[in-house]
Amino acid sequence: MKTDTIFYRLFQSFPSIFFELINHSPTEAQAYQFASVEVKQLAFRIDGVFLPTTTTAQSPIYFVEVQFQRDYQFYSRFFSEIFLYLNKNQISNDWRGVVIY
């Protein structure tokens, strides 16, 4: 989340805000840890990922992107990042992609 440090810091400090944005209970944040991850193959960087903690291992993973300007290739890049991450990490959880405009 190099260019989106405000959102990174916000989600890092107050993860419950993310769950409020997607109309979920803010208490769900207690079951997740938030991080910015890099998918090395093509150096894609996902703005943020909410990964379930070990106590809620089967909860969905949330991939977060903050988008401030028009990008005609945004969706293809975003889904490429997600699928590369899932492929590299062999994760079987359900997942959600969340874009904040």
CSV table of N, CA and C in Angstrom, one decimal:
chain,number,residue,atom,x,y,z
A,1,MET,N,0.8,-1.2,0.0
A,1,MET,CA,0.0,0.0,0.0
A,1,MET,C,0.9,1.2,0.0
A,2,LYS,N,1.9,1.2,-0.9
A,2,LYS,CA,2.9,2.3,-0.9
A,2,LYS,C,2.3,3.7,-1.1
A,3,THR,N,1.4,3.8,-2.0
A,3,THR,CA,0.8,5.2,-2.3
A,3,THR,C,-0.5,5.4,-1.5
A,4,ASP,N,-0.9,4.4,-0.8
A,4,ASP,CA,-2.1,4.6,0.0
A,4,ASP,C,-1.9,4.4,1.5
A,5,THR,N,-0.8,5.1,2.0
A,5,THR,CA,-0.4,4.9,3.4
A,5,THR,C,-1.5,5.3,4.4
A,6,ILE,N,-2.3,6.2,4.0
A,6,ILE,CA,-3.3,6.6,5.0
A,6,ILE,C,-4.3,5.5,5.2
A,7,PHE,N,-4.7,4.8,4.2
A,7,PHE,CA,-5.6,3.7,4.3
A,7,PHE,C,-4.9,2.5,5.0
A,8,TYR,N,-3.6,2.3,4.7
A,8,TYR,CA,-2.9,1.2,5.3
A,8,TYR,C,-2.9,1.5,6.8
A,9,ARG,N,-2.5,2.7,7.2
A,9,ARG,CA,-2.4,3.0,8.6
A,9,ARG,C,-3.8,2.9,9.3
A,10,LEU,N,-4.8,3.4,8.6
A,10,LEU,CA,-6.1,3.3,9.1
A,10,LEU,C,-6.6,1.9,9.4
A,11,PHE,N,-6.4,1.0,8.4
A,11,PHE,CA,-6.8,-0.4,8.6
A,11,PHE,C,-5.9,-1.1,9.6
A,12,GLN,N,-4.6,-0.7,9.6
A,12,GLN,CA,-3.7,-1.4,10.6
A,12,GLN,C,-4.1,-1.0,12.0
A,13,SER,N,-4.5,0.3,12.2
A,13,SER,CA,-4.8,0.8,13.5
A,13,SER,C,-6.3,0.5,13.9
A,14,PHE,N,-7.2,0.5,13.0
A,14,PHE,CA,-8.6,0.4,13.2
A,14,PHE,C,-9.2,-0.6,12.2
A,15,PRO,N,-8.9,-1.9,12.3
A,15,PRO,CA,-9.4,-2.8,11.3
A,15,PRO,C,-10.9,-2.9,11.3
A,16,SER,N,-11.6,-2.6,12.4
A,16,SER,CA,-13.0,-2.7,12.4
A,16,SER,C,-13.7,-1.8,11.4
A,17,ILE,N,-13.0,-0.7,11.0
A,17,ILE,CA,-13.6,0.2,10.0
A,17,ILE,C,-13.8,-0.5,8.7
A,18,PHE,N,-12.9,-1.3,8.3
A,18,PHE,CA,-13.0,-2.1,7.1
A,18,PHE,C,-14.3,-2.9,7.1
A,19,PHE,N,-14.6,-3.6,8.2
A,19,PHE,CA,-15.7,-4.4,8.2
A,19,PHE,C,-17.0,-3.6,8.3
A,20,GLU,N,-17.0,-2.5,8.9
A,20,GLU,CA,-18.1,-1.6,8.8
A,20,GLU,C,-18.4,-1.1,7.4
A,21,LEU,N,-17.3,-0.8,6.6
A,21,LEU,CA,-17.5,-0.4,5.2
A,21,LEU,C,-18.2,-1.5,4.3
A,22,ILE,N,-17.9,-2.8,4.6
A,22,ILE,CA,-18.5,-3.8,3.9
A,22,ILE,C,-19.8,-4.4,4.5
A,23,ASN,N,-20.3,-3.6,5.5
A,23,ASN,CA,-21.6,-3.9,6.1
A,23,ASN,C,-21.5,-5.2,6.9
A,24,HIS,N,-20.4,-5.5,7.6
A,24,HIS,CA,-20.3,-6.6,8.5
A,24,HIS,C,-20.1,-6.0,9.9
A,25,SER,N,-20.2,-6.9,10.9
A,25,SER,CA,-20.0,-6.5,12.2
A,25,SER,C,-18.5,-6.1,12.5
A,26,PRO,N,-18.3,-4.9,13.1
A,26,PRO,CA,-16.9,-4.5,13.4
A,26,PRO,C,-16.2,-5.5,14.2
A,27,THR,N,-16.9,-6.3,15.0
A,27,THR,CA,-16.2,-7.3,15.9
A,27,THR,C,-15.5,-8.4,15.1
A,28,GLU,N,-15.9,-8.5,13.8
A,28,GLU,CA,-15.2,-9.5,12.9
A,28,GLU,C,-13.7,-9.2,12.8
A,29,ALA,N,-13.3,-8.0,13.0
A,29,ALA,CA,-11.9,-7.6,12.8
A,29,ALA,C,-11.0,-8.3,13.8
A,30,GLN,N,-11.6,-8.7,15.0
A,30,GLN,CA,-10.8,-9.4,16.0
A,30,GLN,C,-10.3,-10.7,15.5
A,31,ALA,N,-10.9,-11.3,14.5
A,31,ALA,CA,-10.5,-12.6,13.9
A,31,ALA,C,-9.6,-12.5,12.7
A,32,TYR,N,-9.1,-11.3,12.4
A,32,TYR,CA,-8.2,-11.1,11.3
A,32,TYR,C,-6.9,-10.3,11.7
A,33,GLN,N,-5.9,-10.5,10.9
A,33,GLN,CA,-4.7,-9.7,10.9
A,33,GLN,C,-4.6,-9.0,9.6
A,34,PHE,N,-4.2,-7.8,9.5
A,34,PHE,CA,-4.1,-7.0,8.3
A,34,PHE,C,-2.6,-6.8,7.9
A,35,ALA,N,-2.3,-7.0,6.6
A,35,ALA,CA,-0.9,-6.7,6.1
A,35,ALA,C,-1.0,-6.3,4.7
A,36,SER,N,0.1,-5.7,4.2
A,36,SER,CA,0.3,-5.4,2.8
A,36,SER,C,1.2,-6.5,2.3
A,37,VAL,N,0.8,-7.1,1.2
A,37,VAL,CA,1.6,-8.3,0.7
A,37,VAL,C,2.1,-8.0,-0.7
A,38,GLU,N,3.2,-8.6,-1.0
A,38,GLU,CA,3.7,-8.5,-2.4
A,38,GLU,C,3.7,-9.9,-3.0
A,39,VAL,N,3.2,-9.9,-4.2
A,39,VAL,CA,3.2,-11.1,-5.0
A,39,VAL,C,4.4,-11.0,-5.9
A,40,LYS,N,5.4,-11.8,-5.7
A,40,LYS,CA,6.7,-11.6,-6.3
A,40,LYS,C,6.8,-11.9,-7.8
A,41,GLN,N,6.1,-12.8,-8.3
A,41,GLN,CA,6.3,-13.2,-9.7
A,41,GLN,C,6.4,-12.1,-10.6
A,42,LEU,N,5.4,-11.2,-10.6
A,42,LEU,CA,5.5,-10.0,-11.5
A,42,LEU,C,5.6,-8.7,-10.7
A,43,ALA,N,5.9,-8.8,-9.4
A,43,ALA,CA,6.0,-7.7,-8.5
A,43,ALA,C,4.7,-6.9,-8.4
A,44,PHE,N,3.6,-7.6,-8.4
A,44,PHE,CA,2.3,-7.0,-8.1
A,44,PHE,C,2.3,-6.8,-6.6
A,45,ARG,N,1.7,-5.7,-6.2
A,45,ARG,CA,1.5,-5.4,-4.8
A,45,ARG,C,0.0,-5.2,-4.5
A,46,ILE,N,-0.5,-6.0,-3.6
A,46,ILE,CA,-1.9,-5.9,-3.1
A,46,ILE,C,-1.9,-4.9,-2.0
A,47,ASP,N,-2.8,-3.9,-2.1
A,47,ASP,CA,-2.8,-2.9,-1.1
A,47,ASP,C,-2.9,-3.4,0.3
A,48,GLY,N,-3.8,-4.4,0.5
A,48,GLY,CA,-3.9,-5.0,1.9
A,48,GLY,C,-4.7,-6.3,1.8
A,49,VAL,N,-4.4,-7.1,2.8
A,49,VAL,CA,-5.1,-8.4,2.9
A,49,VAL,C,-5.5,-8.7,4.3
A,50,PHE,N,-6.7,-8.9,4.5
A,50,PHE,CA,-7.2,-9.4,5.9
A,50,PHE,C,-7.2,-10.9,5.9
A,51,LEU,N,-6.2,-11.5,6.6
A,51,LEU,CA,-6.1,-12.9,6.7
A,51,LEU,C,-6.8,-13.4,8.0
A,52,PRO,N,-7.5,-14.4,8.0
A,52,PRO,CA,-8.1,-14.9,9.3
A,52,PRO,C,-7.0,-15.4,10.2
A,53,THR,N,-7.2,-15.2,11.5
A,53,THR,CA,-6.3,-15.7,12.4
A,53,THR,C,-6.5,-17.3,12.6
A,54,THR,N,-5.6,-17.9,13.3
A,54,THR,CA,-5.7,-19.4,13.5
A,54,THR,C,-7.0,-19.8,14.1
A,55,THR,N,-7.6,-18.9,14.9
A,55,THR,CA,-8.9,-19.3,15.6
A,55,THR,C,-10.1,-19.3,14.7
A,56,THR,N,-9.9,-18.5,13.6
A,56,THR,CA,-11.0,-18.5,12.6
A,56,THR,C,-10.5,-18.8,11.2
A,57,ALA,N,-9.7,-19.8,11.1
A,57,ALA,CA,-9.0,-20.2,9.9
A,57,ALA,C,-9.9,-20.4,8.7
A,58,GLN,N,-11.1,-20.7,8.8
A,58,GLN,CA,-11.9,-21.0,7.7
A,58,GLN,C,-12.8,-19.7,7.3
A,59,SER,N,-12.6,-18.6,7.9
A,59,SER,CA,-13.3,-17.4,7.5
A,59,SER,C,-12.7,-16.9,6.2
A,60,PRO,N,-13.4,-16.1,5.5
A,60,PRO,CA,-12.9,-15.6,4.2
A,60,PRO,C,-11.7,-14.7,4.3
A,61,ILE,N,-10.9,-14.6,3.3
A,61,ILE,CA,-9.8,-13.7,3.1
A,61,ILE,C,-10.4,-12.5,2.4
A,62,TYR,N,-10.0,-11.3,2.8
A,62,TYR,CA,-10.4,-10.0,2.1
A,62,TYR,C,-9.2,-9.4,1.5
A,63,PHE,N,-9.2,-9.2,0.2
A,63,PHE,CA,-8.2,-8.5,-0.6
A,63,PHE,C,-8.7,-7.1,-0.8
A,64,VAL,N,-7.9,-6.1,-0.4
A,64,VAL,CA,-8.3,-4.7,-0.4
A,64,VAL,C,-7.5,-3.9,-1.3
A,65,GLU,N,-8.1,-3.1,-2.2
A,65,GLU,CA,-7.5,-2.1,-3.1
A,65,GLU,C,-8.1,-0.8,-2.9
A,66,VAL,N,-7.3,0.3,-2.8
A,66,VAL,CA,-7.8,1.6,-2.8
A,66,VAL,C,-7.5,2.3,-4.1
A,67,GLN,N,-8.5,2.8,-4.8
A,67,GLN,CA,-8.4,3.3,-6.1
A,67,GLN,C,-8.8,4.8,-6.2
A,68,PHE,N,-7.9,5.7,-6.4
A,68,PHE,CA,-8.2,7.1,-6.5
A,68,PHE,C,-8.5,7.7,-7.9
A,69,GLN,N,-8.0,7.0,-8.9
A,69,GLN,CA,-8.1,7.5,-10.2
A,69,GLN,C,-8.5,6.4,-11.2
A,70,ARG,N,-9.0,6.8,-12.3
A,70,ARG,CA,-9.4,5.9,-13.4
A,70,ARG,C,-8.2,5.0,-13.9
A,71,ASP,N,-8.5,3.8,-13.9
A,71,ASP,CA,-7.4,2.8,-14.4
A,71,ASP,C,-8.2,1.8,-15.2
A,72,TYR,N,-8.0,1.8,-16.5
A,72,TYR,CA,-8.8,0.9,-17.4
A,72,TYR,C,-8.3,-0.6,-17.2
A,73,GLN,N,-7.2,-0.8,-16.7
A,73,GLN,CA,-6.7,-2.1,-16.5
A,73,GLN,C,-6.8,-2.6,-15.0
A,74,PHE,N,-7.5,-1.8,-14.2
A,74,PHE,CA,-7.6,-2.1,-12.8
A,74,PHE,C,-8.1,-3.5,-12.5
A,75,TYR,N,-9.2,-3.9,-13.0
A,75,TYR,CA,-9.8,-5.1,-12.6
A,75,TYR,C,-9.0,-6.3,-13.1
A,76,SER,N,-8.4,-6.3,-14.3
A,76,SER,CA,-7.5,-7.4,-14.7
A,76,SER,C,-6.3,-7.5,-13.8
A,77,ARG,N,-5.7,-6.3,-13.4
A,77,ARG,CA,-4.6,-6.3,-12.5
A,77,ARG,C,-5.0,-6.9,-11.1
A,78,PHE,N,-6.1,-6.4,-10.6
A,78,PHE,CA,-6.5,-6.7,-9.3
A,78,PHE,C,-6.8,-8.2,-9.2
A,79,PHE,N,-7.5,-8.8,-10.2
A,79,PHE,CA,-7.8,-10.2,-10.1
A,79,PHE,C,-6.5,-11.0,-10.4
A,80,SER,N,-5.6,-10.5,-11.2
A,80,SER,CA,-4.3,-11.2,-11.4
A,80,SER,C,-3.5,-11.3,-10.1
A,81,GLU,N,-3.5,-10.2,-9.3
A,81,GLU,CA,-2.8,-10.2,-8.0
A,81,GLU,C,-3.4,-11.2,-7.1
A,82,ILE,N,-4.7,-11.2,-7.0
A,82,ILE,CA,-5.4,-12.1,-6.1
A,82,ILE,C,-5.1,-13.6,-6.5
A,83,PHE,N,-5.2,-13.9,-7.8
A,83,PHE,CA,-5.0,-15.3,-8.2
A,83,PHE,C,-3.6,-15.7,-8.1
A,84,LEU,N,-2.6,-14.8,-8.3
A,84,LEU,CA,-1.2,-15.1,-8.0
A,84,LEU,C,-1.0,-15.4,-6.6
A,85,TYR,N,-1.6,-14.6,-5.7
A,85,TYR,CA,-1.4,-14.8,-4.3
A,85,TYR,C,-2.0,-16.1,-3.9
A,86,LEU,N,-3.2,-16.4,-4.3
A,86,LEU,CA,-3.9,-17.7,-4.0
A,86,LEU,C,-3.0,-18.9,-4.5
A,87,ASN,N,-2.5,-18.8,-5.7
A,87,ASN,CA,-1.7,-19.9,-6.2
A,87,ASN,C,-0.4,-20.1,-5.5
A,88,LYS,N,0.3,-19.0,-5.1
A,88,LYS,CA,1.5,-19.1,-4.4
A,88,LYS,C,1.4,-19.6,-3.0
A,89,ASN,N,0.2,-19.3,-2.3
A,89,ASN,CA,0.0,-19.6,-0.9
A,89,ASN,C,-0.8,-20.8,-0.7
A,90,GLN,N,-1.4,-21.4,-1.8
A,90,GLN,CA,-2.2,-22.7,-1.6
A,90,GLN,C,-3.2,-22.6,-0.6
A,91,ILE,N,-4.0,-21.5,-0.6
A,91,ILE,CA,-5.1,-21.3,0.4
A,91,ILE,C,-6.4,-21.7,-0.2
A,92,SER,N,-7.1,-22.4,0.7
A,92,SER,CA,-8.4,-22.9,0.2
A,92,SER,C,-9.6,-22.1,0.8
A,93,ASN,N,-9.4,-21.1,1.5
A,93,ASN,CA,-10.4,-20.3,2.0
A,93,ASN,C,-11.3,-19.6,0.9
A,94,ASP,N,-12.5,-19.3,1.2
A,94,ASP,CA,-13.3,-18.4,0.4
A,94,ASP,C,-12.6,-17.0,0.5
A,95,TRP,N,-12.8,-16.2,-0.5
A,95,TRP,CA,-12.2,-14.9,-0.5
A,95,TRP,C,-13.1,-13.8,-1.1
A,96,ARG,N,-12.8,-12.6,-0.8
A,96,ARG,CA,-13.6,-11.4,-1.3
A,96,ARG,C,-12.6,-10.4,-1.8
A,97,GLY,N,-12.9,-9.8,-2.9
A,97,GLY,CA,-12.1,-8.6,-3.3
A,97,GLY,C,-12.9,-7.4,-3.0
A,98,VAL,N,-12.3,-6.4,-2.3
A,98,VAL,CA,-13.0,-5.2,-1.9
A,98,VAL,C,-12.2,-4.0,-2.5
A,99,VAL,N,-12.9,-3.1,-3.3
A,99,VAL,CA,-12.3,-2.0,-3.9
A,99,VAL,C,-12.9,-0.7,-3.2
A,100,ILE,N,-12.1,0.2,-2.8
A,100,ILE,CA,-12.5,1.4,-2.2
A,100,ILE,C,-12.2,2.5,-3.2
A,101,TYR,N,-13.3,3.2,-3.7
A,101,TYR,CA,-13.1,4.3,-4.7
A,101,TYR,C,-13.1,5.6,-4.0
